[in-house]
Amino acid sequence: MLKNYFKIALRNLWKNKSYTSINVVGLSVAFGCAILLFLTAYFEFTYDNFQANKDHIYKAYFKINRPAKVDYQANLCAPLTPALKTDFNAEIKYATRIVGGGVQIMQGEKNIDEGVNYVDADFLKMFSFKMLKGNADVALNDLRSVVLNEEVAEKIFDKADPIGKTINMNFGGKIESFVVTGVMEKAPKNSSITNEMLMRFENNPEYQNTKDKWDSDYHDVFIQLADKVDYLSFEKRLKSFTEKYYKSNIEQLKKDGAKPDERGEVKSLRLLPFPDLHFSKYAGSGRSIDVSYPFILLIISALILLIACINFINLSIARSMTRAKEVGMRKALGALKSQIIGQFWGEAFIICIVAFGIGCLLATVLMPQYNALFRSSISFDNLLNPIVGVLLLISFLLITLLAGGYPAFAVARFNTVEVLKGKVKVSSRSGGIRSALIVAQFSIAILLISCTLIIWKQIDYLQNKPLGFDETQVISFPVGNEVEGGKLLEFMRNKLANTSQIVSVTGADINVGRGKDGSTYKSVYGFEMEGKSYRTNGLNIDYDYVKTLGLTLLAGRDFSRAFPSDKERACVVNETMVKQLGFKNPIGQKIAIGDSIGKTIVGVVKDYHFESLRNKIEPMTYFLQGEFGFSYIFVKLTPDTPKETIDLIGKAYKEIAPRSEFLPSFLDENTNNQYKREERMSQMVMSAAVLAIMLSCMGLFAIALMMMSQRTKEIGIRKVLGASIPNLVTLLSKEFLALVVIAILIASPIAYYLMDKWIEDFAYKTEISWWIFGLAGVAALLIALFTVSYQSIRAALMNPIKSLKSE
C-alpha cells in the first residue's frame, strides 16, 4: 500500500510540473537561506564552548556608580591580579592578566608580523588550548619563554621541531630573544581569546611603568575559582578587597554625590561568567556582539520559512481544486479519511525532502560567498555536527507537518456528493484562513522592507554626518613593529617635507576610527582635583595634529616647538572637557593629571567625533609626545593626485621599514569601518526582504489563480451584462489589495517599535520618518497589484461563451 501511495504521489507531482517546480524552488531557497542563517546563529551561540573550564572562569570588571550614571570598566591595573591571588588564595585556583600586542619575528631571512598575547603563567592551565608539544603546566614559567600556535610555528620553522629553539623579536627597533617552550592548536574561530603567540605578561611594553600603579588600567583579568566556590558569594566578599585598595577613590566618589547600589557599594569588583563574555556589552572582548544579533538571524530564518510554508499551503490548496473529483471518487470507493490525508501529506513530504536536500546543497555551494559578504565564519563541517543535524531534522519535520498537514486535512474534508457533482468550493473558514495567510506573508515582507529602509537611513546618516575634522584628505597608517613610532614619524616628516602634495605630517598613539590593521582602543584617565573626581579620554599626539586633522581651535594655541615646556607641562582639551571642569576661562588653568605638578591647559579645540556615533562626545585631553609613543602616522594630502601621493608615502615608509606592510587608509574609510556590523545587518535584512517579497508573490499568484478558476462563471455573466475589462480587473484585484493594506497597518507599528529599540543604541541617530512606512507599503501594493493583475486581466479577457459553456 505504501509503495502504491508513493507511486501515485510521484505521478501526480510529475503530472503537475509547474506547481511542483514552484513548490520545490520556493522551499529550496527558503531552506538554503534558513540553514545559512541558522548556522551563523549557532556559531555565535557556541562561542567558547570548547573551553573545558568555562563554568569556573570569570572576567573581573568594575561597576562604578557615578553621580550622573553607572560606568563599567573592563580594563584593570597591573597590581590588582597579584593582590587578588594573595588575598583570596584558597578561593582563586588560577588567575591571569591578558593584554594584546604585536611583534615582528626576525628568523633568518624571514620577517613575520604577528599578534601576541601577554599573559601570566596560569593562562595555559585555565584555558583549553590543546598543547601539541610542550607541557602546559610549565611552558610559561620562564620570562623568556614563548608558546606558538601550530600555524605560527610552521611560518617560522616550516616542518622542523621548534621546541627549544630561539627566535628573535623586534619590539619597535629593540631586538630580544625568546625560547620556544610549547606549540598549541590554533584557537577555533569562535573563540573570544586568540592564541597566535603567548608570552609572559612582564614582557609587555607598559609593564615596567605600570606594575605598581593602581590607576593605570589597560588589560583584562580572568580568574578561575576553586570547584566548590560559588561566584556570587565570592563576588560579595570582594567588597573588602575593593575598600582596601581603592579607599581614596571610593571616598571621592561619595563626596561627588555617588549613591550606593543595591549592595551598598559605589565601586565594586564584579565577575562576569566566561560563557556570557561573547554577549556582554560592558565587559566583553573585542569580538563581543549584542545578544540580539543571533536571535535576529533565527527570527529572519523562521520568517522566511514561514512565508515558504504559507506559499506551499496556498499552492497546495489551489491545486486541490483540480483534484476534487479524484478525492470524491476515492472516498466513494471506500477510501478512509486517514488514507486521503496520508496520500496528500506523502506528496508534501516528497516535495519537502527534495527541497530540503537542494536547500542543503545550495547552502554548501553559497557558503563561501555568504561568508565573504556577511563576514561570517561558518563552514560545511558545521552541517556535520550532530547537534546541528538533530536541530535541522526536527525543524524539517515540523515544517513538513505544517506545510503538508493543513492542505491534506482540507482536502480530506471535501463532501463526497458535492465533489462528484462538481460543486466543490472553498468554505468561508478556508477563505478566512487563506486571507490570514496572505496578510501574514505581506506583513512579514513589509516589516522587513521597512526595517531595511530604516537601517539604510541610519547608516547613511552615520556615514555622512559631519564629524568635525577633515575625513577625505587625511590618511593614517600603523607604525608597525619594525621601527619605533617617534623615529618613524621624524623620518617621514623629513622625507616628505619638500613634497608639494603633502600639507602636514603628525602622529598619535590611537587611530581615528578603524584602519586596515583592524585595531581600535581608547585610553581613559581618572584624576581628583579640588575635592572632585574627573575622567577624560587621553590622546598622545605630536606637533601639527590639530592642523593635520583640520580641527577648530576655539581658544589658546596648539602645541608649539617655540614652547619647549609643552612636552612636560602643557595639554590641549576639547569643549566637553572644559564643561566637565567648569572653567569659564580655561587657558592657563592647571589640571591634576599626570604627575604631582599636573598639566596647564594651553588650548581648547572644538568638539569632534573621535569615536563612533554610537557614543556621545566625551571629554578629551591631548598630551604632547607622552609616555606611550606613537602607533599611527597621519598625513594630510592636497586634493590632486592622491593615489600617486600615497604611493610616494609608501615608498618612503619602505625605506625605513622594509620588512613591514604599508597599510594606508583615508579617515573617512576608517570611520565607515566602525559601522560594518550595521551594514552587515542591513544586507541580511534586505536579502530577507527580497526573498520574502518573491515568495509572497508566488503565494499570491497561486491564490489569484485559484480564485479566478472559481469565479469563471461569474466573470462570464458580468461580461455578458456589460462589465468592462477595467471594471472586472478592479473587482478581481481589490480583495487582494485590501489584504495588503491590512498587512501594511499591521507591519508598520511593529517595524517602528523594533527599529526604535534598535536605534536607541546610537547617541546620534536619524528620525524614523512616516514616509519610510509609506514607501514600503506602496512598494508592496505595486508588487501585489502586478502579481494579481496578470491573472485578473487574463480572466477578464476570457471569452464568456466558453466560460459559461464549461461551467
Coordinates of C-alpha atoms in Angstrom, one line a residue, residues 121-657:
A121 CA 51.9 31.5 33.8
D122 CA 48.4 30.3 34.8
F123 CA 46.9 31.0 31.3
L124 CA 47.5 27.6 29.8
K125 CA 46.2 25.9 33.0
M126 CA 42.9 27.8 32.7
F127 CA 42.1 27.8 29.0
S128 CA 41.8 24.7 26.9
F129 CA 44.2 25.3 24.1
K130 CA 45.5 21.9 23.3
M131 CA 49.3 21.6 23.6
L132 CA 50.7 19.7 20.6
K133 CA 54.3 20.0 22.0
G134 CA 55.5 21.0 25.4
N135 CA 53.9 21.0 28.9
A136 CA 51.1 23.5 29.7
D137 CA 51.9 23.5 33.4
V138 CA 55.5 24.8 32.9
A139 CA 55.5 26.3 29.4
L140 CA 55.2 29.9 30.6
N141 CA 57.2 29.6 33.8
D142 CA 60.2 31.5 32.4
L143 CA 60.1 35.1 31.5
R144 CA 61.9 34.4 28.2
S145 CA 59.5 31.7 27.1
V146 CA 57.2 31.9 24.2
V147 CA 54.4 29.5 23.1
L148 CA 53.3 29.4 19.5
N149 CA 50.2 28.1 17.8
E150 CA 50.8 25.5 15.1
E151 CA 50.2 27.9 12.2
V152 CA 52.8 30.5 13.5
A153 CA 55.3 27.7 14.3
E154 CA 55.1 26.5 10.7
K155 CA 55.5 30.0 9.4
I156 CA 58.7 30.4 11.3
F157 CA 60.3 26.9 11.3
D158 CA 58.5 25.2 8.4
K159 CA 58.2 21.5 9.4
A160 CA 61.1 21.5 11.9
D161 CA 60.6 20.9 15.6
P162 CA 60.5 24.4 17.2
I163 CA 60.8 23.2 20.9
G164 CA 63.9 24.7 22.5
K165 CA 64.8 26.9 19.5
T166 CA 65.4 30.6 19.9
I167 CA 63.5 33.3 18.0
N168 CA 64.4 37.0 17.7
M169 CA 61.6 39.6 18.1
N170 CA 61.7 43.2 17.1
F171 CA 59.9 45.5 19.6
G172 CA 60.0 48.8 17.8
G173 CA 63.7 48.6 16.9
K174 CA 64.7 46.7 20.1
I175 CA 65.7 43.1 19.3
E176 CA 65.1 40.5 22.1
S177 CA 65.5 36.7 22.1
F178 CA 63.0 34.1 23.4
V179 CA 62.9 30.3 23.6
V180 CA 60.0 28.3 22.2
T181 CA 58.7 26.1 25.0
G182 CA 55.4 24.9 23.5
V183 CA 53.2 24.6 20.4
M184 CA 49.4 24.6 20.7
E185 CA 46.5 24.1 18.4
K186 CA 45.2 27.3 16.8
A187 CA 42.1 28.7 18.6
P188 CA 38.8 28.0 16.9
K189 CA 37.2 30.9 15.0
N190 CA 34.5 31.2 17.7
S191 CA 36.9 31.8 20.5
S192 CA 36.9 35.1 22.4
I193 CA 40.7 34.7 23.0
T194 CA 43.2 34.4 20.2
N195 CA 46.4 32.4 20.6
E196 CA 48.9 33.2 17.9
M197 CA 51.7 33.7 20.4
L198 CA 51.8 33.7 24.2
M199 CA 54.5 35.5 26.2
R200 CA 54.7 36.4 29.9
F201 CA 52.8 39.5 30.9
E202 CA 56.0 41.1 32.3
N203 CA 57.3 41.4 28.7
N204 CA 54.6 43.8 27.6
P205 CA 56.0 47.3 26.9
E206 CA 53.8 49.0 29.5
Y207 CA 54.6 46.7 32.4
Q208 CA 57.7 48.4 33.9
N209 CA 56.0 51.8 34.1
T210 CA 52.7 50.4 35.4
K211 CA 53.4 47.4 37.6
D212 CA 52.8 49.3 40.8
K213 CA 50.2 51.8 39.6
W214 CA 46.7 51.2 40.7
D215 CA 45.3 54.0 38.5
S216 CA 46.7 52.7 35.2
D217 CA 44.1 50.3 33.6
Y218 CA 44.9 48.7 30.3
H219 CA 44.4 44.9 30.4
D220 CA 41.9 42.2 31.1
V221 CA 41.8 39.9 34.1
F222 CA 40.5 36.4 34.2
I223 CA 40.2 34.2 37.3
Q224 CA 39.3 30.5 37.8
L225 CA 37.6 29.8 41.1
A226 CA 38.1 26.6 43.0
D227 CA 35.4 23.9 42.2
K228 CA 33.2 24.4 45.2
V229 CA 33.3 28.2 45.3
D230 CA 30.0 30.0 44.5
Y231 CA 30.9 33.0 42.4
L232 CA 28.0 35.2 43.6
S233 CA 29.0 34.7 47.2
F234 CA 32.6 35.2 46.4
E235 CA 31.8 38.4 44.4
K236 CA 30.2 39.9 47.6
R237 CA 33.3 39.1 49.5
L238 CA 35.3 41.2 47.1
K239 CA 33.8 44.3 48.8
S240 CA 36.6 44.3 51.4
F241 CA 39.2 43.9 48.7
T242 CA 37.9 47.0 46.9
E243 CA 37.7 49.0 50.1
K244 CA 41.2 48.1 50.9
Y245 CA 42.9 49.0 47.7
Y246 CA 40.5 51.7 46.3
K247 CA 39.7 53.5 49.6
S248 CA 40.5 57.1 48.5
N249 CA 38.7 56.6 45.1
I250 CA 35.6 55.3 46.9
E251 CA 35.6 58.3 49.3
Q252 CA 36.0 60.7 46.5
L253 CA 33.0 59.2 44.6
K254 CA 30.9 59.6 47.8
K255 CA 32.0 63.2 48.1
D256 CA 30.9 63.8 44.5
G257 CA 27.5 62.5 45.3
A258 CA 27.6 58.9 44.1
K259 CA 24.9 56.8 45.5
P260 CA 25.5 53.2 46.6
D261 CA 23.9 50.4 44.6
E262 CA 21.7 47.6 46.0
R263 CA 24.8 46.0 47.6
G264 CA 25.8 49.3 49.3
E265 CA 28.8 49.9 47.1
V266 CA 29.7 52.8 44.9
K267 CA 32.6 51.0 43.3
S268 CA 32.5 47.2 43.2
L269 CA 34.7 44.5 41.6
R270 CA 32.3 42.2 39.8
L271 CA 32.7 38.8 38.0
L272 CA 31.3 38.0 34.5
P273 CA 30.9 34.3 33.8
F274 CA 33.0 33.3 30.9
P275 CA 30.1 31.8 28.9
D276 CA 28.5 35.3 28.9
L277 CA 31.6 37.0 27.7
H278 CA 30.7 37.0 24.0
F279 CA 27.4 38.8 24.5
S280 CA 28.5 41.3 27.2
K281 CA 28.1 45.0 26.4
Y282 CA 30.2 46.3 29.3
A283 CA 32.9 43.7 29.9
G284 CA 33.1 41.7 26.7
S285 CA 36.1 41.0 24.4
G286 CA 36.9 42.7 21.1
R287 CA 34.8 40.0 19.4
S288 CA 31.7 40.6 21.6
I289 CA 28.4 41.2 19.9
D290 CA 24.9 42.2 21.0
V291 CA 23.0 39.1 22.2
S292 CA 20.1 40.2 20.0
Y293 CA 22.1 39.5 16.8
P294 CA 21.9 35.7 16.7
F295 CA 18.2 35.9 17.7
I296 CA 17.5 38.3 14.9
L297 CA 19.1 35.8 12.5
L298 CA 16.9 33.0 13.9
I299 CA 13.8 35.2 13.6
I300 CA 14.6 36.1 10.0
S301 CA 15.2 32.4 9.1
A302 CA 11.9 31.5 10.8
L303 CA 10.0 34.2 8.9
I304 CA 11.4 33.1 5.6
L305 CA 10.5 29.5 6.3
L306 CA 7.0 30.6 7.4
I307 CA 6.5 32.5 4.2
A308 CA 7.6 29.5 2.2
C309 CA 5.2 27.3 4.2
I310 CA 2.3 29.7 3.6
N311 CA 3.3 29.7 -0.1
F312 CA 3.3 25.9 -0.1
I313 CA -0.1 25.7 1.6
N314 CA -1.6 28.2 -0.8
L315 CA -0.3 26.4 -3.9
S316 CA -1.5 23.0 -2.5
I317 CA -5.0 24.3 -1.8
A318 CA -5.1 25.9 -5.3
R319 CA -4.1 22.6 -6.9
S320 CA -6.5 20.6 -4.7
M321 CA -9.4 22.2 -6.6
T322 CA -8.3 20.4 -9.8
R323 CA -8.2 17.1 -7.9
A324 CA -11.6 17.4 -6.2
K325 CA -13.2 14.7 -8.3
E326 CA -10.3 12.3 -7.7
V327 CA -10.8 12.8 -4.0
G328 CA -14.6 12.3 -4.3
M329 CA -14.1 9.1 -6.3
R330 CA -11.6 7.7 -3.8
K331 CA -14.0 8.4 -0.9
A332 CA -16.9 6.9 -2.9
L333 CA -14.9 3.8 -3.4
G334 CA -14.3 3.4 0.3
A335 CA -11.1 5.3 1.0
L336 CA -10.8 6.4 4.6
K337 CA -10.1 10.0 5.6
S338 CA -6.8 8.9 7.0
Q339 CA -5.8 7.4 3.7
I340 CA -6.6 10.6 1.8
I341 CA -4.6 12.6 4.3
G342 CA -1.7 10.1 4.1
Q343 CA -1.6 10.4 0.3
F344 CA -1.7 14.1 0.1
W345 CA 0.7 14.5 3.1
G346 CA 3.0 12.0 1.4
E347 CA 3.2 14.2 -1.7
A348 CA 4.0 17.1 0.5
F349 CA 6.7 15.1 2.3
I350 CA 8.4 14.2 -1.0
I351 CA 8.4 17.8 -2.1
C352 CA 9.8 18.9 1.3
I353 CA 12.5 16.3 1.4
V354 CA 13.6 17.1 -2.2
A355 CA 13.6 20.8 -1.4
F356 CA 15.5 20.2 1.9
G357 CA 18.2 18.3 0.0
I358 CA 18.5 21.0 -2.6
G359 CA 18.5 23.6 0.2
C360 CA 21.4 21.9 1.9
L361 CA 23.3 21.8 -1.4
L362 CA 22.6 25.5 -2.0
A363 CA 23.8 26.4 1.5
T364 CA 27.0 24.4 0.9
V365 CA 27.7 25.9 -2.6
L366 CA 26.8 29.5 -1.5
M367 CA 28.7 29.3 1.8
P368 CA 32.0 30.9 0.6
Q369 CA 30.1 33.9 -1.0
Y370 CA 27.9 34.1 2.1
N371 CA 30.9 34.2 4.4
A372 CA 32.6 36.9 2.3
L373 CA 29.5 39.1 2.0
F374 CA 28.4 38.9 5.7
R375 CA 31.9 38.4 7.3
S376 CA 30.8 35.1 8.8
S377 CA 33.0 32.1 9.6
I378 CA 30.7 29.1 9.1
S379 CA 31.8 26.0 7.3
F380 CA 30.5 22.8 5.8
D381 CA 31.8 21.0 9.0
N382 CA 29.0 22.7 10.9
L383 CA 26.4 20.8 8.9
L384 CA 28.0 17.5 10.1
N385 CA 27.8 18.5 13.7
P386 CA 25.4 16.0 15.5
I387 CA 23.6 18.8 17.4
V388 CA 23.1 20.8 14.2
G389 CA 21.9 17.7 12.4
V390 CA 19.3 16.9 15.1
L391 CA 18.0 20.5 15.2
L392 CA 17.8 20.7 11.4
L393 CA 15.9 17.3 11.3
I394 CA 13.4 18.5 13.9
S395 CA 12.9 21.7 12.1
F396 CA 12.4 19.8 8.8
L397 CA 9.7 17.5 10.3
L398 CA 7.9 20.5 11.9
I399 CA 7.9 22.4 8.6
T400 CA 6.7 19.3 6.7
L401 CA 3.8 18.8 9.2
L402 CA 2.9 22.5 9.0
A403 CA 3.2 22.8 5.2
G404 CA 1.7 19.5 4.2
G405 CA -0.6 18.8 7.1
Y406 CA -3.2 21.6 6.6
P407 CA -3.7 21.1 2.8
A408 CA -4.1 17.3 3.4
F409 CA -6.7 17.8 6.1
A410 CA -8.5 20.4 4.0
V411 CA -8.7 18.1 1.0
A412 CA -9.9 15.2 3.2
R413 CA -12.8 17.2 4.4
F414 CA -14.3 17.6 0.9
N415 CA -18.0 16.4 0.7
T416 CA -18.2 13.4 -1.5
V417 CA -21.6 14.1 -3.1
E418 CA -20.8 17.8 -3.7
V419 CA -17.4 16.9 -5.2
L420 CA -18.8 14.4 -7.6
K421 CA -21.5 16.9 -8.7
G422 CA -18.6 19.4 -9.5
K423 CA -19.8 21.8 -6.9
V424 CA -16.7 21.8 -4.7
K425 CA -15.7 25.2 -3.3
V426 CA -13.6 26.6 -0.5
S427 CA -15.5 27.1 2.7
S428 CA -15.8 30.5 4.4
R429 CA -13.5 29.2 7.1
S430 CA -10.9 28.2 4.5
G431 CA -11.4 31.6 2.8
G432 CA -10.6 33.3 6.2
I433 CA -7.5 31.2 6.6
R434 CA -6.4 32.0 3.1
S435 CA -6.8 35.7 3.7
A436 CA -5.0 35.4 7.0
L437 CA -2.1 33.6 5.2
I438 CA -1.8 36.4 2.6
V439 CA -1.9 39.1 5.3
A440 CA 0.8 37.2 7.3
Q441 CA 3.0 36.9 4.2
F442 CA 2.9 40.5 3.3
S443 CA 3.1 41.7 6.9
I444 CA 6.4 39.9 7.1
A445 CA 7.6 41.3 3.8
I446 CA 6.6 44.9 4.6
L447 CA 8.2 44.5 8.1
L448 CA 11.5 43.5 6.5
I449 CA 11.3 46.2 3.8
S450 CA 10.6 48.9 6.5
C451 CA 13.5 47.7 8.7
T452 CA 15.8 47.7 5.7
L453 CA 14.9 51.3 4.8
I454 CA 15.4 52.5 8.4
I455 CA 18.7 50.7 8.8
W456 CA 19.9 52.2 5.4
K457 CA 18.8 55.6 6.5
Q458 CA 20.7 55.3 9.8
I459 CA 23.8 54.0 8.1
D460 CA 23.6 56.9 5.6
Y461 CA 23.3 59.3 8.5
L462 CA 26.3 57.8 10.3
Q463 CA 28.5 57.9 7.1
N464 CA 27.5 61.4 6.0
K465 CA 27.2 63.4 9.3
P466 CA 30.0 66.0 9.6
L467 CA 32.4 64.7 12.3
G468 CA 34.3 67.9 12.9
F469 CA 37.5 67.0 11.2
D470 CA 38.9 66.5 7.7
E471 CA 38.0 63.0 6.7
T472 CA 38.7 63.0 3.0
Q473 CA 42.2 64.4 2.6
V474 CA 43.9 62.7 5.6
I475 CA 45.4 59.2 5.5
S476 CA 46.6 57.2 8.5
F477 CA 48.7 54.1 8.7
P478 CA 50.1 52.0 11.5
V479 CA 53.7 52.3 12.5
G480 CA 54.2 48.5 12.7
N481 CA 56.7 46.7 14.9
E482 CA 59.9 47.2 13.0
V483 CA 60.7 50.8 13.9
E484 CA 59.9 52.9 17.0
G485 CA 57.0 55.3 16.3
G486 CA 58.8 58.5 17.1
K487 CA 61.7 57.6 14.9
L488 CA 59.4 56.7 12.0
L489 CA 57.5 59.9 12.4
E490 CA 60.6 62.1 12.3
F491 CA 61.9 60.2 9.2
M492 CA 58.6 60.5 7.3
R493 CA 58.3 64.2 8.2
N494 CA 61.8 65.0 6.9
K495 CA 61.5 62.7 3.9
L496 CA 58.2 64.3 2.8
A497 CA 59.0 67.9 3.8
N498 CA 59.6 69.1 0.3
T499 CA 56.7 67.2 -1.4
S500 CA 54.2 69.7 -2.7
Q501 CA 51.3 67.2 -2.4
I502 CA 51.8 66.8 1.3
V503 CA 50.4 69.5 3.6
S504 CA 51.5 68.2 7.0
V505 CA 52.6 65.0 8.9
T506 CA 51.9 64.1 12.5
G507 CA 51.5 61.1 14.8
A508 CA 49.3 59.7 17.6
D509 CA 49.0 56.6 19.8
I510 CA 45.4 55.9 18.8
N511 CA 43.9 55.9 15.3
V512 CA 40.8 57.7 14.2
G513 CA 38.1 55.0 13.5
R514 CA 39.2 51.5 12.5
G515 CA 42.1 51.3 10.0
K516 CA 43.4 48.4 7.9
D517 CA 45.1 46.9 10.9
G518 CA 41.6 46.4 12.4
S519 CA 42.6 47.9 15.8
T520 CA 40.5 50.3 17.9
Y521 CA 41.0 51.2 21.5
K522 CA 40.9 54.1 23.9
S523 CA 42.9 55.5 26.9
V524 CA 41.0 56.8 29.9
Y525 CA 42.5 58.8 32.7
G526 CA 40.9 59.5 36.1
F527 CA 42.1 62.2 38.5
E528 CA 41.0 64.2 41.5
M529 CA 41.1 67.9 41.9
E530 CA 39.6 70.3 44.5
G531 CA 37.6 67.6 46.1
K532 CA 36.1 66.3 42.9
S533 CA 36.9 63.3 40.6
Y534 CA 37.1 63.6 36.8
R535 CA 37.6 61.3 33.9
T536 CA 38.9 62.1 30.5
N537 CA 40.0 60.2 27.3
G538 CA 43.6 60.7 26.6
L539 CA 45.4 61.0 23.3
N540 CA 49.2 61.2 22.9
I541 CA 49.9 63.4 19.8
D542 CA 52.8 65.2 18.1
Y543 CA 53.1 68.7 16.7
D544 CA 50.7 69.6 13.9
Y545 CA 47.9 67.2 14.9
V546 CA 45.3 69.9 15.1
K547 CA 46.5 71.3 11.7
T548 CA 46.6 67.9 10.0
L549 CA 43.1 66.8 11.1
G550 CA 41.7 70.2 10.4
L551 CA 40.4 70.6 14.0
T552 CA 39.0 74.0 15.0
L553 CA 40.9 75.8 17.8
L554 CA 38.5 77.8 19.9
A555 CA 40.9 79.3 22.4
G556 CA 44.5 79.5 23.1
R557 CA 47.1 77.7 20.9
D558 CA 48.2 74.4 19.6
F559 CA 51.4 72.6 20.8
S560 CA 54.3 74.6 19.5
R561 CA 58.1 74.0 19.1
A562 CA 58.5 77.5 20.4
F563 CA 57.5 76.3 23.8
P564 CA 59.8 73.5 24.9
S565 CA 57.9 73.1 28.2
D566 CA 54.8 71.9 26.3
K567 CA 56.1 68.3 26.3
E568 CA 56.1 68.1 30.1
R569 CA 53.6 70.7 31.3
A570 CA 51.0 71.5 28.7
C571 CA 47.8 69.9 27.4
V572 CA 45.0 70.8 25.0
V573 CA 41.4 69.9 25.8
N574 CA 38.1 69.7 24.0
E575 CA 34.9 71.7 24.8
T576 CA 33.3 68.8 26.7
M577 CA 36.4 68.6 29.0
V578 CA 36.1 72.3 29.7
K579 CA 32.4 71.8 30.6
Q580 CA 33.3 69.0 32.9
L581 CA 35.9 71.0 34.7
G582 CA 33.6 74.0 34.9
F583 CA 36.2 76.6 33.8
K584 CA 34.9 79.8 32.3
N585 CA 38.4 80.8 31.2
P586 CA 40.3 77.5 30.8
I587 CA 43.5 78.9 29.2
G588 CA 46.3 78.8 31.8
Q589 CA 44.3 76.6 34.3
K590 CA 46.1 73.6 35.7
I591 CA 44.6 70.2 36.0
A592 CA 45.9 67.5 38.3
I593 CA 46.6 64.8 35.7
G594 CA 49.9 63.0 35.3
D595 CA 52.5 63.7 37.9
S596 CA 52.1 65.9 41.1
I597 CA 52.7 69.1 39.1
G598 CA 49.9 68.4 36.6
K599 CA 49.3 70.0 33.2
T600 CA 48.4 73.5 32.1
I601 CA 45.7 74.0 29.5
V602 CA 47.2 75.9 26.6
G603 CA 44.4 75.4 24.0
V604 CA 40.8 74.3 23.5
V605 CA 39.6 72.6 20.4
K606 CA 36.0 72.4 19.2
D607 CA 34.3 69.1 19.9
Y608 CA 34.6 66.5 17.2
H609 CA 33.5 62.8 16.9
F610 CA 36.7 60.9 17.7
E611 CA 34.6 57.8 18.4
S612 CA 31.7 56.0 16.8
L613 CA 28.4 57.9 16.7
R614 CA 27.0 55.3 19.0
N615 CA 28.7 57.3 21.7
K616 CA 28.3 60.9 22.8
I617 CA 31.3 63.1 22.6
E618 CA 33.3 62.6 25.8
P619 CA 36.0 64.7 27.5
M620 CA 39.3 64.5 25.7
T621 CA 42.8 65.7 26.8
Y622 CA 45.7 65.8 24.4
F623 CA 49.3 65.3 25.5
L624 CA 52.5 66.1 23.6
Q625 CA 54.8 63.2 23.0
G626 CA 53.6 61.3 26.0
E627 CA 54.9 58.0 27.5
F628 CA 53.0 55.7 25.2
G629 CA 54.8 56.8 22.0
F630 CA 53.1 56.8 18.5
S631 CA 51.4 53.9 16.9
Y632 CA 49.9 55.7 13.9
I633 CA 51.1 58.3 11.4
F634 CA 48.7 60.9 9.9
V635 CA 49.4 62.6 6.6
K636 CA 47.3 65.4 5.1
L637 CA 47.3 65.5 1.3
T638 CA 46.4 68.1 -1.3
P639 CA 43.2 67.2 -3.3
D640 CA 45.1 66.4 -6.5
T641 CA 46.7 63.0 -7.4
P642 CA 46.0 61.2 -4.1
K643 CA 46.9 57.8 -5.5
E644 CA 50.4 58.9 -6.7
T645 CA 51.0 60.7 -3.4
I646 CA 50.1 57.6 -1.3
D647 CA 52.5 55.5 -3.5
L648 CA 55.2 58.1 -2.7
I649 CA 54.5 57.9 1.0
G650 CA 54.6 54.1 0.8
K651 CA 57.9 54.2 -0.9
A652 CA 59.3 56.4 1.9
Y653 CA 57.9 54.1 4.5
K654 CA 59.6 51.1 2.9
E655 CA 62.9 52.8 3.1
I656 CA 62.9 52.8 6.9
A657 CA 60.7 49.7 7.5

